[in-house]
Coordinates of C-alpha atoms (C1' of nucleotides) in Angstrom, one line a residue:
Chain A
X12 CA -6.1 16.4 15.3
X13 CA -4.3 13.7 13.3
X14 CA -3.6 10.1 14.0
X15 CA -0.8 8.8 11.8
X16 CA 0.4 5.2 11.7
X17 CA 4.0 5.1 10.7
X18 CA 3.9 1.3 10.8
X19 CA 1.2 1.2 8.1
X20 CA 2.1 0.2 4.6
X21 CA 0.0 3.2 3.6
X22 CA 2.4 6.2 3.1
X23 CA 2.2 9.0 5.6
X24 CA 1.3 11.5 2.9
X25 CA -1.6 9.3 1.8
X26 CA -2.9 9.0 5.3
X27 CA -2.8 12.8 5.5
X28 CA -4.7 13.2 2.3
X29 CA -7.4 10.9 3.5
X30 CA -7.7 12.5 6.9
X31 CA -7.9 16.0 5.5
X32 CA -10.4 14.9 2.9
X33 CA -12.5 13.5 5.7
X34 CA -12.2 16.8 7.6
X35 CA -13.2 18.8 4.6
X36 CA -16.1 16.6 3.6
X37 CA -17.5 16.5 7.1
X38 CA -17.1 20.3 7.1
X39 CA -14.9 20.3 10.2
X40 CA -12.7 22.3 7.9
X41 CA -15.0 24.8 6.2
X42 CA -14.8 26.5 2.9
X43 CA -11.9 29.0 2.5
X44 CA -10.7 28.1 6.0
X45 CA -6.9 28.2 6.1
X46 CA -5.0 25.0 6.7
X47 CA -1.9 24.9 8.8
X48 CA 1.2 25.8 6.9
X49 CA 3.4 23.0 5.7
X50 CA 6.1 23.9 8.2
X51 CA 3.8 24.3 11.1
X52 CA 2.0 21.1 10.5
X53 CA 5.3 19.3 10.0
X54 CA 6.5 20.5 13.3
X55 CA 3.2 19.5 15.0
X56 CA 3.3 16.0 13.6
X57 CA 7.1 15.8 13.8
X58 CA 7.4 14.8 10.2
X59 CA 9.1 16.3 7.3
X60 CA 7.7 19.5 5.6
X61 CA 8.1 17.8 2.2
X62 CA 5.7 15.1 3.3
X63 CA 3.1 17.7 4.2
X64 CA 3.7 19.4 0.9
X65 CA 3.2 16.2 -1.0
X66 CA -0.2 15.7 0.7
X67 CA -1.2 19.3 0.0
X68 CA -0.2 19.1 -3.6
X69 CA -2.3 15.9 -4.0
X70 CA -5.3 17.6 -2.3
X71 CA -4.9 20.5 -4.6
X72 CA -4.8 18.3 -7.7
X73 CA -8.0 16.5 -6.6
X74 CA -9.6 19.9 -6.0
X75 CA -10.1 19.7 -2.2
X76 CA -7.9 22.7 -1.4
X77 CA -6.2 25.6 -3.2
X78 CA -2.9 27.2 -2.4
X79 CA -1.7 30.7 -2.8
X80 CA 2.0 31.4 -2.8
X81 CA 3.0 33.6 0.2
X82 CA -0.5 33.3 1.8
X83 CA -1.3 29.7 2.5
X84 CA -3.5 26.7 1.7
X85 CA -7.3 26.9 1.9
X86 CA -10.3 24.6 1.7
X87 CA -11.9 24.7 -1.8
X88 CA -15.5 25.8 -2.0
X89 CA -18.4 23.6 -3.2
X90 CA -16.7 20.2 -2.8
X91 CA -18.0 19.5 0.6
X92 CA -21.7 19.8 0.3
X93 CA -21.7 18.0 -3.0
X94 CA -20.2 14.9 -1.5
X95 CA -22.1 14.8 1.8
X96 CA -25.0 13.5 -0.2
X97 CA -22.9 10.7 -1.7
X98 CA -21.6 9.9 1.7
X99 CA -25.1 9.4 2.9
X100 CA -25.7 7.1 0.0
X101 CA -22.7 5.0 1.0
X102 CA -23.9 4.6 4.5
X103 CA -27.3 3.6 3.2
X104 CA -25.7 1.0 0.9
X105 CA -23.6 -0.2 3.8
X106 CA -26.7 -0.6 5.9
X107 CA -28.3 -3.0 3.3
X108 CA -25.0 -4.9 2.9
X109 CA -24.7 -5.3 6.6
X110 CA -28.2 -6.7 7.1
X111 CA -27.7 -9.0 4.1
X112 CA -24.4 -10.2 5.5
X113 CA -25.9 -10.9 8.9
X114 CA -28.7 -12.8 7.3
X115 CA -26.1 -15.0 5.7
X116 CA -24.5 -15.7 9.1
X117 CA -21.5 -13.5 8.5
X118 CA -20.3 -11.9 11.7
X119 CA -19.4 -8.3 12.0
X120 CA -15.8 -9.4 12.8
X121 CA -15.6 -11.3 9.6
X122 CA -16.9 -8.3 7.7
X123 CA -14.4 -6.0 9.3
X124 CA -11.6 -8.4 8.5
X125 CA -12.8 -8.6 5.0
X126 CA -12.8 -4.9 4.6
X127 CA -9.3 -4.6 6.0
X128 CA -8.1 -7.3 3.6
X129 CA -9.8 -5.6 0.6
X130 CA -8.3 -2.4 1.6
X131 CA -4.9 -3.9 2.0
X132 CA -5.3 -5.6 -1.4
X133 CA -6.0 -2.3 -3.0
X134 CA -2.8 -1.1 -1.4
X135 CA -4.5 1.7 0.4
X136 CA -4.0 3.6 -2.8
X137 CA -6.3 6.1 -4.4
X138 CA -4.7 6.7 -7.7
X139 CA -3.2 4.4 -10.3
X140 CA -4.6 1.2 -9.0
X141 CA -6.9 -1.0 -11.0
X142 CA -8.6 -3.9 -9.4
Chain B
X9 CA -5.7 -19.0 -15.9
X10 CA -4.1 -16.0 -14.3
X11 CA -4.2 -12.3 -15.1
X12 CA -1.4 -10.5 -13.5
X13 CA -1.0 -6.7 -13.7
X14 CA 2.7 -5.8 -13.4
X15 CA 1.8 -2.1 -13.4
X16 CA -0.3 -2.4 -10.3
X17 CA 1.0 -1.2 -7.0
X18 CA -0.1 -4.5 -5.7
X19 CA 2.8 -6.9 -5.6
X20 CA 2.7 -9.8 -8.0
X21 CA 2.9 -12.4 -5.2
X22 CA -0.1 -10.8 -3.5
X23 CA -2.1 -10.9 -6.8
X24 CA -1.2 -14.6 -7.0
X25 CA -2.3 -15.2 -3.4
X26 CA -5.7 -13.6 -4.0
X27 CA -6.3 -15.3 -7.3
X28 CA -5.4 -18.7 -5.9
X29 CA -7.6 -18.1 -2.9
X30 CA -10.5 -17.3 -5.1
X31 CA -9.9 -20.4 -7.2
X32 CA -9.8 -22.5 -4.0
X33 CA -12.8 -21.0 -2.4
X34 CA -14.9 -21.3 -5.6
X35 CA -13.7 -24.9 -5.8
X36 CA -12.2 -24.5 -9.2
X37 CA -9.2 -26.0 -7.5
X38 CA -10.5 -28.8 -5.4
X39 CA -9.4 -30.4 -2.2
X40 CA -6.0 -32.2 -2.4
X41 CA -5.7 -31.2 -6.1
X42 CA -2.1 -30.5 -7.0
X43 CA -1.1 -27.0 -7.9
X44 CA 1.5 -26.3 -10.6
X45 CA 5.0 -26.5 -9.3
X46 CA 6.8 -23.3 -8.5
X47 CA 9.1 -23.7 -11.5
X48 CA 6.3 -24.6 -13.9
X49 CA 4.0 -21.8 -13.0
X50 CA 6.9 -19.4 -13.1
X51 CA 7.7 -20.4 -16.6
X52 CA 4.0 -20.2 -17.6
X53 CA 3.6 -16.7 -16.2
X54 CA 7.2 -15.7 -17.2
X55 CA 8.0 -14.5 -13.7
X56 CA 10.5 -15.6 -11.2
X57 CA 10.1 -18.9 -9.3
X58 CA 10.9 -17.1 -6.1
X59 CA 7.8 -15.0 -6.5
X60 CA 5.7 -18.1 -6.9
X61 CA 7.2 -19.6 -3.9
X62 CA 6.5 -16.5 -1.9
X63 CA 2.8 -16.7 -2.8
X64 CA 2.7 -20.4 -2.0
X65 CA 4.3 -19.9 1.3
X66 CA 1.7 -17.2 2.2
X67 CA -1.1 -19.5 1.1
X68 CA 0.3 -22.3 3.3
X69 CA 0.6 -19.9 6.3
X70 CA -3.1 -18.9 5.8
X71 CA -4.1 -22.5 5.6
X72 CA -5.3 -22.6 2.0
X73 CA -2.7 -25.1 0.7
X74 CA -0.2 -27.6 2.1
X75 CA 3.2 -28.4 0.6
X76 CA 5.2 -31.6 0.7
X77 CA 8.9 -31.4 -0.1
X78 CA 9.6 -33.5 -3.2
X79 CA 6.0 -34.0 -4.0
X80 CA 4.3 -30.7 -4.6
X81 CA 1.7 -28.2 -3.2
X82 CA -1.9 -29.2 -2.8
X83 CA -5.2 -27.6 -1.9
X84 CA -6.1 -27.9 1.8
X85 CA -9.3 -29.7 2.7
X86 CA -12.3 -27.7 3.8
X87 CA -11.4 -24.4 5.5
X88 CA -14.9 -23.9 6.7
X89 CA -15.9 -23.6 3.1
X90 CA -19.5 -22.6 4.0
X91 CA -18.5 -19.3 5.6
X92 CA -15.8 -18.5 3.0
X93 CA -18.4 -18.9 0.3
X94 CA -20.7 -16.5 2.1
X95 CA -17.9 -14.1 2.6
X96 CA -17.1 -14.3 -1.1
X97 CA -20.7 -13.5 -1.9
X98 CA -20.6 -10.3 0.1
X99 CA -17.1 -9.5 -1.1
X100 CA -17.9 -8.1 -4.5
X101 CA -20.6 -5.8 -3.2
X102 CA -18.3 -4.7 -0.5
X103 CA -15.5 -4.1 -3.0
X104 CA -17.7 -1.7 -5.0
X105 CA -18.8 0.1 -1.8
X106 CA -15.3 0.4 -0.5
X107 CA -13.9 1.8 -3.7
X108 CA -16.7 4.3 -3.9
X109 CA -16.3 5.3 -0.2
X110 CA -12.5 5.7 -0.7
X111 CA -13.1 7.9 -3.7
X112 CA -15.2 10.1 -1.5
X113 CA -12.4 10.3 1.1
X114 CA -13.8 7.9 3.6
X115 CA -11.2 6.1 5.5
X116 CA -11.4 2.4 6.3
X117 CA -11.3 3.3 10.0
X118 CA -14.4 5.4 9.6
X119 CA -16.1 2.7 7.6
X120 CA -15.4 0.2 10.3
X121 CA -16.7 2.5 13.0
X122 CA -19.8 3.0 10.9
X123 CA -20.4 -0.7 10.6
X124 CA -20.1 -1.1 14.3
X125 CA -22.5 1.7 14.9
X126 CA -25.0 0.3 12.5
X127 CA -24.6 -3.2 14.0
X128 CA -25.1 -1.8 17.5
X129 CA -28.2 0.1 16.4
X130 CA -29.6 -3.2 15.0
X131 CA -29.1 -4.8 18.4
X132 CA -25.8 -6.6 18.3
X133 CA -23.1 -6.0 20.9
X134 CA -20.0 -4.1 20.2
X135 CA -17.0 -6.4 20.6
X136 CA -14.2 -4.8 18.6
X137 CA -13.0 -1.4 19.4
X138 CA -11.1 0.1 16.6
X139 CA -11.5 3.9 16.6
Chain C
dT4 C1' 20.2 -42.7 -11.2
dA5 C1' 17.8 -38.9 -13.2
dA6 C1' 14.3 -35.7 -13.2
dC7 C1' 11.2 -33.7 -10.8
dT8 C1' 9.4 -31.5 -6.3
dG9 C1' 9.8 -27.8 -2.2
dT10 C1' 12.9 -24.9 0.4
dA11 C1' 16.5 -21.7 1.8
dC12 C1' 19.8 -18.8 1.1
dT13 C1' 22.7 -14.5 -1.0
dA14 C1' 23.1 -10.7 -4.2
dT15 C1' 21.5 -7.1 -7.2
dG16 C1' 18.7 -3.6 -9.4
dA17 C1' 14.5 -0.8 -9.6
dG18 C1' 11.3 1.7 -7.4
dT19 C1' 9.0 4.3 -3.4
dC20 C1' 8.9 6.8 0.8
dA21 C1' 10.5 10.0 4.2
dT22 C1' 14.0 12.8 5.5
dA23 C1' 17.5 16.7 5.0
dG24 C1' 19.0 20.7 3.1
dT25 C1' 18.9 24.6 0.0
dA26 C1' 16.9 28.0 -2.7
dC27 C1' 13.5 31.2 -4.7
dA28 C1' 9.1 33.9 -5.2
dC29 C1' 5.3 35.9 -3.0
dT30 C1' 2.5 38.1 1.0
dG31 C1' 1.6 40.7 5.0
dC32 C1' 3.0 43.5 8.7
dA33 C1' 5.7 46.5 11.7
Chain D
dT2 C1' 11.6 48.9 3.3
dG3 C1' 13.0 44.9 5.9
dC4 C1' 11.7 40.7 7.7
dA5 C1' 9.1 36.7 9.0
dG6 C1' 6.0 33.6 7.2
dT7 C1' 4.0 31.4 3.2
dG8 C1' 4.1 28.0 -1.0
dT9 C1' 7.1 25.7 -4.2
dA10 C1' 10.9 23.3 -6.5
dC11 C1' 14.9 21.2 -6.6
dT12 C1' 18.9 17.5 -5.2
dA13 C1' 20.7 13.9 -2.3
dT14 C1' 20.5 10.2 0.8
dG15 C1' 19.1 6.1 3.5
dA16 C1' 15.7 2.6 4.5
dC17 C1' 12.7 -0.4 2.7
dT18 C1' 10.0 -3.5 -0.6
dC19 C1' 9.6 -6.1 -4.7
dA20 C1' 11.2 -9.0 -8.3
dT21 C1' 14.9 -11.1 -10.4
dA22 C1' 19.0 -14.2 -10.7
dG23 C1' 21.8 -17.7 -9.2
dT24 C1' 23.1 -21.5 -6.2
dA25 C1' 22.4 -25.1 -3.2
dC26 C1' 20.2 -28.8 -0.6
dA27 C1' 16.6 -32.3 0.7
dG28 C1' 12.9 -35.2 -0.5
dT29 C1' 10.0 -38.0 -4.0
dT30 C1' 9.2 -40.9 -7.9
dA31 C1' 9.6 -43.4 -12.1

DNA sequence: TAACTGTACTATGAGTCATAGTACACTGCA
DNA sequence: TGCAGTGTACTATGACTCATAGTACAGTTA
């Protein structure tokens, strides 16, 4: 279910946040569906429960999930469908960019390397980072 | 000449590397032009000379500059400047797209897969398997 | 020679990340 | 009611990165 890269400079909890966001946006995890408990998921992924909790807390702050003490954590309603449209727009933009790049003679490999460099230059971070 | 953000999660030396790369690619710094010495630049930017040296070393590894002990550091001649210019042209658009995508929870991996899919649908071959 | 250049170390402090452990409040069920 | 499971909040620790500080050495140039 999850593929974590412990070698990555990107912290585990951030990888978790991104992966879970993706699952929520793509509606693999549906509204009000219960997420694995912090302890269960920690055991499955063989990482510390605190790391899971940090990811869940971040997801709750960003409105993707809600947590109820004693019950569990659940997917927030209404975020998914709203963003799928935007996702389609991103893919559309990507399409234009790709054709433009190929017209300029840029190979797909160069494009991928560039994306990875840009991503690395951002730091993989979502919050707090300008530039 | 340089705008460094000490608050950013991005290390200072990486900011330096990127800024200098940009200046070299855009030919603001021209072939064989001498860069400021590590100590001079450190004083100008009020940061440690070791940080400058780390950036210069990285730039040398990546082929953007060459250094001669006792003389100084200089811009490398023509690293396929045509392609790098083209890449730079696409880079700003890609940057916007990437930040927007990440805001929506799209992972870089998914973005890369999408590019490969689009590229394949256009008619190019798939060379790089990332998943 | 003197002042500059790059380069290579060691040491230190600040900060982040992941882990480990403990504790408490709440829910649901037998 | 008791207990297992849930989220949540702490502290402490070790590993790691980053930037600084200081020292030292080798090479170039006026």
